[in-house]
Amino acid sequence: MSNALAAADVVTQFVCRQGDRCLVLSHRLQQCITHAPQLEEELAIANIALDLLGQARSLYTYAAGRIGPDLTEDDLAFGRDADEFWPPALVEQPNTDFALVMGRQLLHDLWADELWRAMRSSTDPTLAAIAGKAAKETAYHLLHASTWVVTLGDSTPEAHDRMSAALTALWPFVDELFSTDDLVASVAALGVAPDPATLRRSWDARLDAILEDATLTRPTGQARPPTGRDRCSDDLRAVIDELHELHAQHPGARW
Amino acid sequence: MTVATSTDGELFEVFVRPRRGVSHIHAGSVHAASAALALQYGRDLFTRRLEGVSIWVVPASAVTASQPDDADGLFAPAEDKDFRYPGYYELPDGIENI
């Protein structure tokens, strides 16, 4: 599996990487199930997790089909070691409290909203179609996350402080979203996806407007230095191991 | 911004308009920290299968409701007023519809 993906073209690898982002964030949200502050919010989080899982499935299905006719989405989701997943570190961050869950969602959804809207005009028609559907879902996710960040930020001193602390904790992982490596540069050159650096200006402006409503200020922490992909983080390995548990014990299990 | 004072938040009644041209219909209720969140929860709970084109949420505390004990005084008198039904009236010759 890993060799097939490593040998695949840049578009396939990029699609798979986007699938990794959606799958890992979906799983982080699924870990909130039975831990949400109220039943209504639990349903909202589950809905968003399910949307992200659907996006991951579309992306993996497309990537698998490009690698070979015998591969499926499950091969990409369950047939790879944690080392072979490549999500941005932001979406790996553990659920320490509700403020962090919503802060992580806000920073991600704002970025994903910019990405999907730009990718609706991708030169790859399948990706453009996936982006069209995902853009609508993401607009709602963003609305929900920004509502909570504003609600918590402009609330009691404890809520304000915890929201502020969550954004500070997440801030070191923001720059990675807008960074470029060889793969990202290649797909940008093909017109398949935007150069993420071009999304930053709009992302910054929209985030500042939300933070102003929330009476919060933008964190000033330094970006985490890139670790390279020699080894995946413990957080990512924990997510992937949990995700793979059922499949490892019962290969090919179905509902 | 109203500060939520309990973990459950306020109770909101949710009304969904199934399609353009018809009225909003009561769909259920949700707890939420704000009206904006109540709207999102209403969407999540009651429009999952394309049931709606518009949602209203109203604080349950803003709804004044009739009491079951008052039903006789409020509704029963209508039973005796047959002139309120079209069948009460005789149509003149040559008129087929009221």
Coordinates of C-alpha atoms in Angstrom, one line a residue:
Chain A
M1 CA 0.0 0.0 0.0
S2 CA 2.6 2.5 1.1
N3 CA 4.8 1.8 -2.0
A4 CA 1.8 2.2 -4.3
L5 CA 0.9 5.6 -2.8
A6 CA 4.5 6.8 -2.7
A7 CA 4.8 5.9 -6.4
A8 CA 1.6 7.6 -7.3
D9 CA 1.4 10.9 -9.1
V10 CA 1.4 14.2 -7.2
V11 CA -2.4 14.8 -7.6
T12 CA -3.1 11.4 -6.1
Q13 CA -0.8 12.0 -3.2
F14 CA -2.3 15.5 -2.6
V15 CA -5.9 14.1 -2.7
C16 CA -4.8 11.4 -0.2
R17 CA -3.3 14.1 2.1
Q18 CA -6.5 16.1 2.1
G19 CA -8.3 12.9 3.0
D20 CA -5.9 12.4 5.9
R21 CA -6.8 15.9 7.2
C22 CA -10.5 15.2 7.0
L23 CA -10.3 11.7 8.5
V24 CA -8.1 12.7 11.5
L25 CA -10.2 15.8 12.3
S26 CA -13.4 13.7 12.0
H27 CA -12.0 11.2 14.4
R28 CA -11.0 13.9 16.9
L29 CA -14.6 15.2 16.8
Q30 CA -16.0 11.6 17.2
Q31 CA -14.0 11.4 20.4
C32 CA -16.2 14.2 21.8
I33 CA -19.3 12.0 21.5
T34 CA -20.7 11.4 25.0
H35 CA -18.5 14.3 26.2
A36 CA -20.3 17.3 24.7
P37 CA -21.7 19.9 27.2
Q38 CA -25.3 19.2 26.1
L39 CA -27.2 16.8 23.9
E40 CA -27.9 19.4 21.2
E41 CA -24.2 20.2 20.9
E42 CA -23.3 16.5 20.8
L43 CA -25.5 16.2 17.7
A44 CA -23.9 19.2 16.1
I45 CA -20.4 17.8 16.6
A46 CA -21.5 14.4 15.3
N47 CA -23.0 16.0 12.2
I48 CA -19.7 17.9 11.5
A49 CA -17.7 14.7 12.1
L50 CA -19.9 12.9 9.7
D51 CA -19.5 15.6 7.1
L52 CA -15.7 15.4 7.4
L53 CA -15.8 11.6 7.2
G54 CA -17.8 11.9 4.0
Q55 CA -15.2 14.3 2.6
A56 CA -12.5 11.9 3.5
R57 CA -14.3 9.0 1.8
S58 CA -14.8 11.0 -1.4
L59 CA -11.1 11.9 -1.4
Y60 CA -9.8 8.4 -0.6
T61 CA -12.2 6.8 -3.1
Y62 CA -10.9 9.1 -5.8
A63 CA -7.2 8.6 -4.8
A64 CA -7.6 4.8 -4.6
G65 CA -9.2 4.7 -8.0
R66 CA -6.2 6.7 -9.5
I67 CA -3.7 4.3 -8.0
G68 CA -5.4 1.1 -9.2
P69 CA -8.7 -0.5 -10.0
D70 CA -8.4 -3.0 -7.1
L71 CA -7.8 -0.4 -4.4
T72 CA -10.6 1.1 -2.3
E73 CA -11.0 3.9 0.2
D74 CA -10.6 1.4 3.0
D75 CA -7.1 0.5 1.8
L76 CA -6.1 4.1 2.2
A77 CA -7.9 4.6 5.6
F78 CA -7.0 1.2 7.2
G79 CA -4.1 -0.2 5.1
R80 CA -1.5 2.4 6.0
D81 CA 0.7 2.9 9.1
A82 CA 0.4 6.1 11.1
D83 CA 3.8 7.2 9.6
E84 CA 2.2 7.3 6.2
F85 CA -0.6 9.7 7.1
W86 CA 0.0 13.4 6.5
P87 CA -2.5 15.6 8.1
P88 CA -1.6 19.1 9.3
A89 CA -0.6 18.9 13.0
L90 CA -3.5 21.3 13.9
V91 CA -6.1 18.6 13.4
E92 CA -4.2 16.1 15.4
Q93 CA -4.3 18.2 18.6
P94 CA -6.1 16.3 21.4
N95 CA -9.4 17.4 22.8
T96 CA -8.3 19.1 26.1
D97 CA -11.5 21.0 26.6
F98 CA -14.5 22.3 24.7
A99 CA -12.9 25.6 24.0
L100 CA -10.0 23.9 22.3
V101 CA -12.3 21.7 20.2
M102 CA -14.1 24.8 18.9
G103 CA -10.9 26.9 18.5
R104 CA -9.3 24.0 16.5
Q105 CA -12.5 23.9 14.4
L106 CA -12.5 27.6 13.8
L107 CA -8.9 27.8 12.6
H108 CA -9.3 24.7 10.4
D109 CA -12.8 25.5 9.0
L110 CA -11.7 29.0 8.0
W111 CA -8.8 27.5 6.2
A112 CA -10.8 24.7 4.6
D113 CA -13.5 27.2 3.6
E114 CA -10.9 29.2 1.7
L115 CA -9.4 26.0 0.2
W116 CA -12.6 24.3 -1.0
R117 CA -14.0 27.5 -2.5
A118 CA -10.8 28.0 -4.5
M119 CA -10.8 24.4 -5.5
R120 CA -14.2 24.6 -7.0
S121 CA -12.4 25.9 -10.1
S122 CA -9.7 23.2 -9.9
T123 CA -8.4 21.9 -13.3
D124 CA -9.3 18.4 -12.0
P125 CA -13.0 18.0 -12.5
T126 CA -13.5 15.3 -9.8
L127 CA -11.7 17.5 -7.2
A128 CA -13.8 20.5 -8.3
A129 CA -17.0 18.4 -7.7
I130 CA -15.8 17.2 -4.3
A131 CA -14.9 20.8 -3.5
G132 CA -18.3 22.1 -4.5
K133 CA -20.0 19.8 -2.0
A134 CA -17.4 20.2 0.7
A135 CA -17.6 24.0 0.4
K136 CA -21.3 24.1 1.4
E137 CA -20.7 21.7 4.4
T138 CA -17.6 23.7 5.5
A139 CA -19.5 27.0 5.4
Y140 CA -21.9 25.5 8.0
H141 CA -19.1 24.1 10.1
L142 CA -17.4 27.5 10.1
L143 CA -20.6 29.2 11.2
H144 CA -21.0 26.8 14.1
A145 CA -17.4 27.1 15.3
S146 CA -17.4 30.9 15.0
T147 CA -20.7 31.2 16.9
W148 CA -19.1 29.2 19.8
V149 CA -15.9 31.1 19.8
V150 CA -17.8 34.4 19.9
T151 CA -20.2 33.0 22.5
L152 CA -17.4 31.8 24.8
G153 CA -15.0 34.7 24.2
D154 CA -17.7 37.4 24.9
S155 CA -19.0 35.6 28.0
T156 CA -17.9 35.0 31.6
P157 CA -14.2 35.6 32.6
E158 CA -13.6 31.9 32.8
A159 CA -15.0 31.2 29.3
H160 CA -13.1 34.1 27.9
D161 CA -9.8 32.9 29.4
R162 CA -10.3 29.3 28.3
M163 CA -11.1 30.3 24.8
S164 CA -8.1 32.6 24.7
A165 CA -5.8 29.8 26.1
A166 CA -7.1 27.4 23.5
L167 CA -6.3 29.7 20.6
T168 CA -2.8 30.3 22.1
A169 CA -2.2 26.6 22.4
L170 CA -3.3 26.0 18.8
W171 CA -1.5 29.0 17.2
P172 CA 1.9 27.3 16.7
F173 CA 0.2 24.9 14.2
V174 CA -1.4 27.6 12.0
D175 CA 1.6 28.4 9.8
E176 CA 1.8 24.8 8.6
L177 CA -1.6 25.2 6.9
F178 CA -0.2 27.9 4.6
S179 CA 3.2 26.4 4.0
T180 CA 4.3 24.8 0.7
D181 CA 6.4 21.7 0.0
D182 CA 7.3 20.1 -3.3
L183 CA 4.0 18.2 -3.5
V184 CA 1.8 21.3 -2.8
A185 CA 3.9 23.4 -5.2
S186 CA 3.4 20.8 -7.9
V187 CA -0.4 20.6 -7.6
A188 CA -0.5 24.4 -7.5
A189 CA 1.5 24.6 -10.7
L190 CA -1.0 22.2 -12.3
G191 CA -3.9 24.4 -11.2
V192 CA -5.3 21.5 -9.2
A193 CA -5.3 23.4 -5.9
P194 CA -4.3 26.9 -4.8
D195 CA -0.9 27.8 -3.4
P196 CA -2.0 27.8 0.3
A197 CA 0.0 31.0 0.8
T198 CA -2.5 32.8 -1.3
L199 CA -5.3 31.9 1.2
R200 CA -3.6 33.6 4.1
R201 CA -4.7 37.2 3.6
S202 CA -8.4 36.5 3.5
W203 CA -8.0 33.9 6.3
D204 CA -6.3 36.6 8.5
A205 CA -8.9 39.2 7.8
R206 CA -11.9 36.9 8.5
L207 CA -10.3 35.5 11.7
D208 CA -9.6 39.0 13.0
A209 CA -13.3 40.0 12.4
I210 CA -14.4 36.9 14.4
L211 CA -11.9 37.5 17.2
E212 CA -13.0 41.1 17.5
D213 CA -16.7 40.0 18.0
A214 CA -15.4 37.5 20.5
T215 CA -13.4 40.2 22.4
L216 CA -10.3 38.1 21.9
T217 CA -6.9 39.0 20.4
R218 CA -4.9 37.1 18.0
P219 CA -2.2 35.0 19.7
T220 CA 1.4 36.0 19.1
G221 CA 3.2 32.7 19.7
Q222 CA 5.8 31.4 17.3
A223 CA 5.1 28.8 14.7
R224 CA 6.2 25.3 15.7
P225 CA 9.3 24.5 13.7
P226 CA 8.5 21.9 11.1
T227 CA 9.4 18.4 12.4
G228 CA 9.7 16.8 9.0
R229 CA 8.1 13.4 8.5
D230 CA 10.8 11.1 9.9
R231 CA 8.3 10.0 12.4
C232 CA 4.7 10.9 13.1
S233 CA 3.7 12.6 16.3
D234 CA 2.4 10.6 19.3
D235 CA -0.9 12.3 19.0
L236 CA -1.3 11.2 15.4
R237 CA -0.2 7.7 16.2
A238 CA -2.8 7.5 19.0
V239 CA -5.6 8.6 16.6
I240 CA -4.7 6.2 13.9
D241 CA -4.2 3.3 16.2
E242 CA -7.7 3.9 17.7
L243 CA -9.1 4.3 14.2
H244 CA -7.5 1.0 13.1
E245 CA -8.4 -1.0 16.1
L246 CA -11.7 -2.6 14.9
H247 CA -10.3 -3.2 11.4
A248 CA -7.1 -4.8 12.8
Q249 CA -9.2 -7.2 14.9
H250 CA -11.9 -7.9 12.3
P251 CA -10.4 -7.3 8.8
G252 CA -13.2 -6.5 6.4
A253 CA -15.8 -6.1 9.1
R254 CA -19.1 -4.7 7.8
W255 CA -22.2 -3.4 9.5
Chain B
M1 CA -24.5 39.2 24.3
T2 CA -26.5 37.4 26.9
V3 CA -24.4 35.4 29.2
A4 CA -25.5 31.8 29.6
T5 CA -26.2 31.0 33.2
S6 CA -26.7 27.3 33.1
T7 CA -25.0 24.5 31.3
D8 CA -28.2 23.6 29.4
G9 CA -29.0 27.2 28.3
E10 CA -32.4 28.5 27.5
L11 CA -35.2 26.5 25.9
F12 CA -36.2 27.6 22.4
E13 CA -39.2 26.5 20.3
V14 CA -38.2 25.6 16.7
F15 CA -40.5 26.4 13.7
V16 CA -39.6 25.1 10.2
R17 CA -41.1 26.2 7.0
P18 CA -41.3 23.1 4.8
R19 CA -41.3 24.9 1.5
R20 CA -41.9 28.3 0.0
G21 CA -45.4 29.7 0.3
V22 CA -46.5 27.8 3.4
S23 CA -46.4 28.7 7.0
H24 CA -43.7 27.8 9.6
I25 CA -44.8 24.7 11.5
H26 CA -43.7 23.9 15.1
A27 CA -41.1 21.1 14.8
G28 CA -39.8 20.8 18.4
S29 CA -37.6 22.5 20.9
V30 CA -33.9 22.7 21.7
H31 CA -31.7 24.0 24.6
A32 CA -29.1 26.5 23.5
A33 CA -26.8 29.1 25.0
S34 CA -28.0 31.7 22.4
A35 CA -30.6 32.2 19.7
A36 CA -27.9 31.8 17.1
L37 CA -27.0 28.4 18.4
A38 CA -30.6 27.4 18.8
L39 CA -31.0 28.1 15.1
Q40 CA -28.1 25.8 14.3
Y41 CA -29.3 23.1 16.6
G42 CA -32.8 23.4 15.0
R43 CA -31.2 22.9 11.6
D44 CA -29.2 19.9 12.8
L45 CA -32.3 18.2 14.4
F46 CA -35.2 19.1 12.2
T47 CA -33.9 19.7 8.6
R48 CA -31.7 16.7 8.2
R49 CA -33.7 15.4 5.2
L50 CA -34.4 18.6 3.3
E51 CA -37.5 19.3 5.4
G52 CA -37.1 23.0 5.4
V53 CA -36.3 26.3 3.6
S54 CA -36.5 28.5 6.7
I55 CA -36.3 28.2 10.5
W56 CA -37.6 30.4 13.3
V57 CA -36.5 29.9 16.9
V58 CA -38.5 31.6 19.7
P59 CA -37.6 31.6 23.4
A60 CA -40.1 29.2 25.0
S61 CA -40.5 31.8 27.7
A62 CA -41.9 34.2 25.1
V63 CA -44.8 31.8 24.2
T64 CA -48.0 32.4 26.0
A65 CA -50.1 29.2 25.8
S66 CA -53.7 28.4 26.5
Q67 CA -54.4 26.2 29.4
P68 CA -56.2 22.8 29.1
D69 CA -58.6 23.8 31.8
D70 CA -59.8 26.7 29.7
A71 CA -60.6 24.6 26.7
D72 CA -64.4 24.6 27.3
G73 CA -64.5 28.4 27.4
L74 CA -62.2 28.9 24.6
F75 CA -63.1 26.3 22.0
A76 CA -66.4 24.5 22.8
P77 CA -68.7 27.4 22.0
A78 CA -67.8 27.1 18.4
E79 CA -69.7 23.8 18.2
D80 CA -73.1 25.6 18.5
K81 CA -72.4 28.2 15.9
D82 CA -73.4 26.4 12.7
F83 CA -73.6 29.7 10.8
R84 CA -69.9 29.7 10.8
Y85 CA -70.0 26.7 8.4
P86 CA -70.8 27.1 4.7
G87 CA -73.3 24.3 4.8
Y88 CA -75.6 26.6 6.9
Y89 CA -76.4 28.8 4.0
E90 CA -78.8 28.0 1.2
L91 CA -77.5 28.9 -2.2
P92 CA -79.7 30.9 -4.5
D93 CA -80.7 29.2 -7.7
G94 CA -78.0 29.2 -10.3
I95 CA -75.1 29.6 -7.8
E96 CA -73.1 26.4 -7.5
N97 CA -70.2 27.5 -5.2
I98 CA -70.0 29.9 -2.3

